[in-house]
Amino acid sequence: MNRLPFLVVALLIAVPAIAETRKYGPLILDFGRAQKMGDSIVVPGVNPQKQPLFIAVLCTERLFNFTGAGSKWNDWNEPATIHEAKIVADICNFI
């Protein structure tokens, strides 16, 4: 039995899923579930302990926010690290 068609289908299914998940240092963000909410774009993710979190970006102001303990939002700030700056750039160019 020829396994090539099965392999091609498996790769076509797997590749888009990988492309939607991106790693930024210890964080993994799921761009496939990104949503526009008001003026911001919100992307779900997980931290190194596999706890869920959300990242929000205001593209017009290039501001960054995230949920912390208890899923409460922090204050809007400019990106403070290289990873945060990359997240802002990628999110604003993604949607």
PDB file of C-alpha atoms in Angstrom:
ATOM      1  CA  MET A   1       0.000   0.000   0.000  1.00  0.00           C
ATOM      2  CA  ASN A   2       1.309   3.436  -0.934  1.00  0.00           C
ATOM      3  CA  ARG A   3       1.799   5.623   2.142  1.00  0.00           C
ATOM      4  CA  LEU A   4       2.676   8.796   0.247  1.00  0.00           C
ATOM      5  CA  PRO A   5      -0.895  10.198   0.036  1.00  0.00           C
ATOM      6  CA  PHE A   6      -1.354   9.645   3.785  1.00  0.00           C
ATOM      7  CA  LEU A   7       1.955  11.373   4.516  1.00  0.00           C
ATOM      8  CA  VAL A   8       1.068  14.368   2.327  1.00  0.00           C
ATOM      9  CA  VAL A   9      -2.330  14.782   4.000  1.00  0.00           C
ATOM     10  CA  ALA A  10      -0.770  14.484   7.469  1.00  0.00           C
ATOM     11  CA  LEU A  11       1.794  17.173   6.650  1.00  0.00           C
ATOM     12  CA  LEU A  12      -0.821  19.506   5.163  1.00  0.00           C
ATOM     13  CA  ILE A  13      -2.916  19.179   8.308  1.00  0.00           C
ATOM     14  CA  ALA A  14       0.030  19.618  10.703  1.00  0.00           C
ATOM     15  CA  VAL A  15       1.797  22.571   9.070  1.00  0.00           C
ATOM     16  CA  PRO A  16      -0.934  25.210   9.545  1.00  0.00           C
ATOM     17  CA  ALA A  17      -1.302  24.285  13.227  1.00  0.00           C
ATOM     18  CA  ILE A  18       2.418  24.758  13.809  1.00  0.00           C
ATOM     19  CA  ALA A  19       2.440  28.103  11.999  1.00  0.00           C
ATOM     20  CA  GLU A  20      -0.308  29.486  14.270  1.00  0.00           C
ATOM     21  CA  THR A  21       1.573  28.711  17.503  1.00  0.00           C
ATOM     22  CA  ARG A  22       4.601  30.896  18.189  1.00  0.00           C
ATOM     23  CA  LYS A  23       7.171  30.832  20.978  1.00  0.00           C
ATOM     24  CA  TYR A  24       8.588  33.991  22.572  1.00  0.00           C
ATOM     25  CA  GLY A  25      11.147  33.100  25.192  1.00  0.00           C
ATOM     26  CA  PRO A  26       9.201  31.087  27.778  1.00  0.00           C
ATOM     27  CA  LEU A  27       5.748  32.026  26.377  1.00  0.00           C
ATOM     28  CA  ILE A  28       3.775  30.161  23.729  1.00  0.00           C
ATOM     29  CA  LEU A  29       1.086  32.186  21.923  1.00  0.00           C
ATOM     30  CA  ASP A  30      -1.722  30.827  19.755  1.00  0.00           C
ATOM     31  CA  PHE A  31      -2.112  33.267  16.846  1.00  0.00           C
ATOM     32  CA  GLY A  32      -4.843  31.039  15.422  1.00  0.00           C
ATOM     33  CA  ARG A  33      -7.135  32.182  18.232  1.00  0.00           C
ATOM     34  CA  ALA A  34      -6.223  35.897  18.143  1.00  0.00           C
ATOM     35  CA  GLN A  35      -9.212  38.250  18.353  1.00  0.00           C
ATOM     36  CA  LYS A  36      -9.747  41.927  17.802  1.00  0.00           C
ATOM     37  CA  MET A  37     -11.408  43.422  20.888  1.00  0.00           C
ATOM     38  CA  GLY A  38     -12.134  47.115  20.596  1.00  0.00           C
ATOM     39  CA  ASP A  39      -8.879  48.847  19.697  1.00  0.00           C
ATOM     40  CA  SER A  40      -6.708  45.966  20.885  1.00  0.00           C
ATOM     41  CA  ILE A  41      -5.768  42.543  19.598  1.00  0.00           C
ATOM     42  CA  VAL A  42      -5.824  39.739  22.187  1.00  0.00           C
ATOM     43  CA  VAL A  43      -3.887  36.500  21.799  1.00  0.00           C
ATOM     44  CA  PRO A  44      -4.189  33.541  24.196  1.00  0.00           C
ATOM     45  CA  GLY A  45      -1.139  31.649  25.337  1.00  0.00           C
ATOM     46  CA  VAL A  46       0.540  29.701  28.109  1.00  0.00           C
ATOM     47  CA  ASN A  47       3.441  30.500  30.414  1.00  0.00           C
ATOM     48  CA  PRO A  48       6.326  28.113  31.258  1.00  0.00           C
ATOM     49  CA  GLN A  49       4.167  26.462  33.947  1.00  0.00           C
ATOM     50  CA  LYS A  50       1.489  25.762  31.277  1.00  0.00           C
ATOM     51  CA  GLN A  51      -0.893  28.258  32.924  1.00  0.00           C
ATOM     52  CA  PRO A  52      -3.177  30.149  30.516  1.00  0.00           C
ATOM     53  CA  LEU A  53      -2.656  33.847  29.926  1.00  0.00           C
ATOM     54  CA  PHE A  54      -3.647  36.536  27.452  1.00  0.00           C
ATOM     55  CA  ILE A  55      -1.502  39.100  25.668  1.00  0.00           C
ATOM     56  CA  ALA A  56      -3.117  42.290  24.367  1.00  0.00           C
ATOM     57  CA  VAL A  57      -1.597  44.871  22.041  1.00  0.00           C
ATOM     58  CA  LEU A  58      -2.729  48.348  21.020  1.00  0.00           C
ATOM     59  CA  CYS A  59      -1.096  48.608  17.617  1.00  0.00           C
ATOM     60  CA  THR A  60      -1.703  52.327  17.056  1.00  0.00           C
ATOM     61  CA  GLU A  61       0.195  53.163  20.266  1.00  0.00           C
ATOM     62  CA  ARG A  62       2.443  50.058  20.210  1.00  0.00           C
ATOM     63  CA  LEU A  63       1.445  49.247  23.813  1.00  0.00           C
ATOM     64  CA  PHE A  64       1.566  45.836  25.488  1.00  0.00           C
ATOM     65  CA  ASN A  65      -0.568  44.272  28.237  1.00  0.00           C
ATOM     66  CA  PHE A  66      -0.989  40.796  29.695  1.00  0.00           C
ATOM     67  CA  THR A  67      -2.979  38.906  32.267  1.00  0.00           C
ATOM     68  CA  GLY A  68      -1.243  37.970  35.478  1.00  0.00           C
ATOM     69  CA  ALA A  69      -2.297  36.091  38.592  1.00  0.00           C
ATOM     70  CA  GLY A  70      -6.020  35.586  38.800  1.00  0.00           C
ATOM     71  CA  SER A  71      -6.353  36.468  35.095  1.00  0.00           C
ATOM     72  CA  LYS A  72      -6.347  40.186  35.921  1.00  0.00           C
ATOM     73  CA  TRP A  73      -5.046  42.627  33.320  1.00  0.00           C
ATOM     74  CA  ASN A  74      -1.987  44.711  34.145  1.00  0.00           C
ATOM     75  CA  ASP A  75      -1.427  48.285  32.956  1.00  0.00           C
ATOM     76  CA  TRP A  76      -0.723  49.219  29.330  1.00  0.00           C
ATOM     77  CA  ASN A  77       3.010  49.773  28.856  1.00  0.00           C
ATOM     78  CA  GLU A  78       5.572  50.002  26.126  1.00  0.00           C
ATOM     79  CA  PRO A  79       7.307  46.667  25.537  1.00  0.00           C
ATOM     80  CA  ALA A  80       9.958  46.210  28.227  1.00  0.00           C
ATOM     81  CA  THR A  81      11.875  43.267  26.746  1.00  0.00           C
ATOM     82  CA  ILE A  82      13.009  42.058  23.353  1.00  0.00           C
ATOM     83  CA  HIS A  83      10.366  39.301  23.520  1.00  0.00           C
ATOM     84  CA  GLU A  84       7.590  41.826  24.252  1.00  0.00           C
ATOM     85  CA  ALA A  85       8.737  44.059  21.385  1.00  0.00           C
ATOM     86  CA  LYS A  86       8.730  41.062  19.024  1.00  0.00           C
ATOM     87  CA  ILE A  87       5.241  40.073  20.216  1.00  0.00           C
ATOM     88  CA  VAL A  88       3.934  43.590  19.537  1.00  0.00           C
ATOM     89  CA  ALA A  89       5.504  43.645  16.065  1.00  0.00           C
ATOM     90  CA  ASP A  90       4.222  40.183  15.166  1.00  0.00           C
ATOM     91  CA  ILE A  91       0.699  40.774  16.452  1.00  0.00           C
ATOM     92  CA  CYS A  92       0.384  44.125  14.691  1.00  0.00           C
ATOM     93  CA  ASN A  93       1.646  42.624  11.423  1.00  0.00           C
ATOM     94  CA  PHE A  94      -0.484  39.482  11.814  1.00  0.00           C
ATOM     95  CA  ILE A  95      -3.935  41.075  11.957  1.00  0.00           C
TER      96      ILE A  95
END
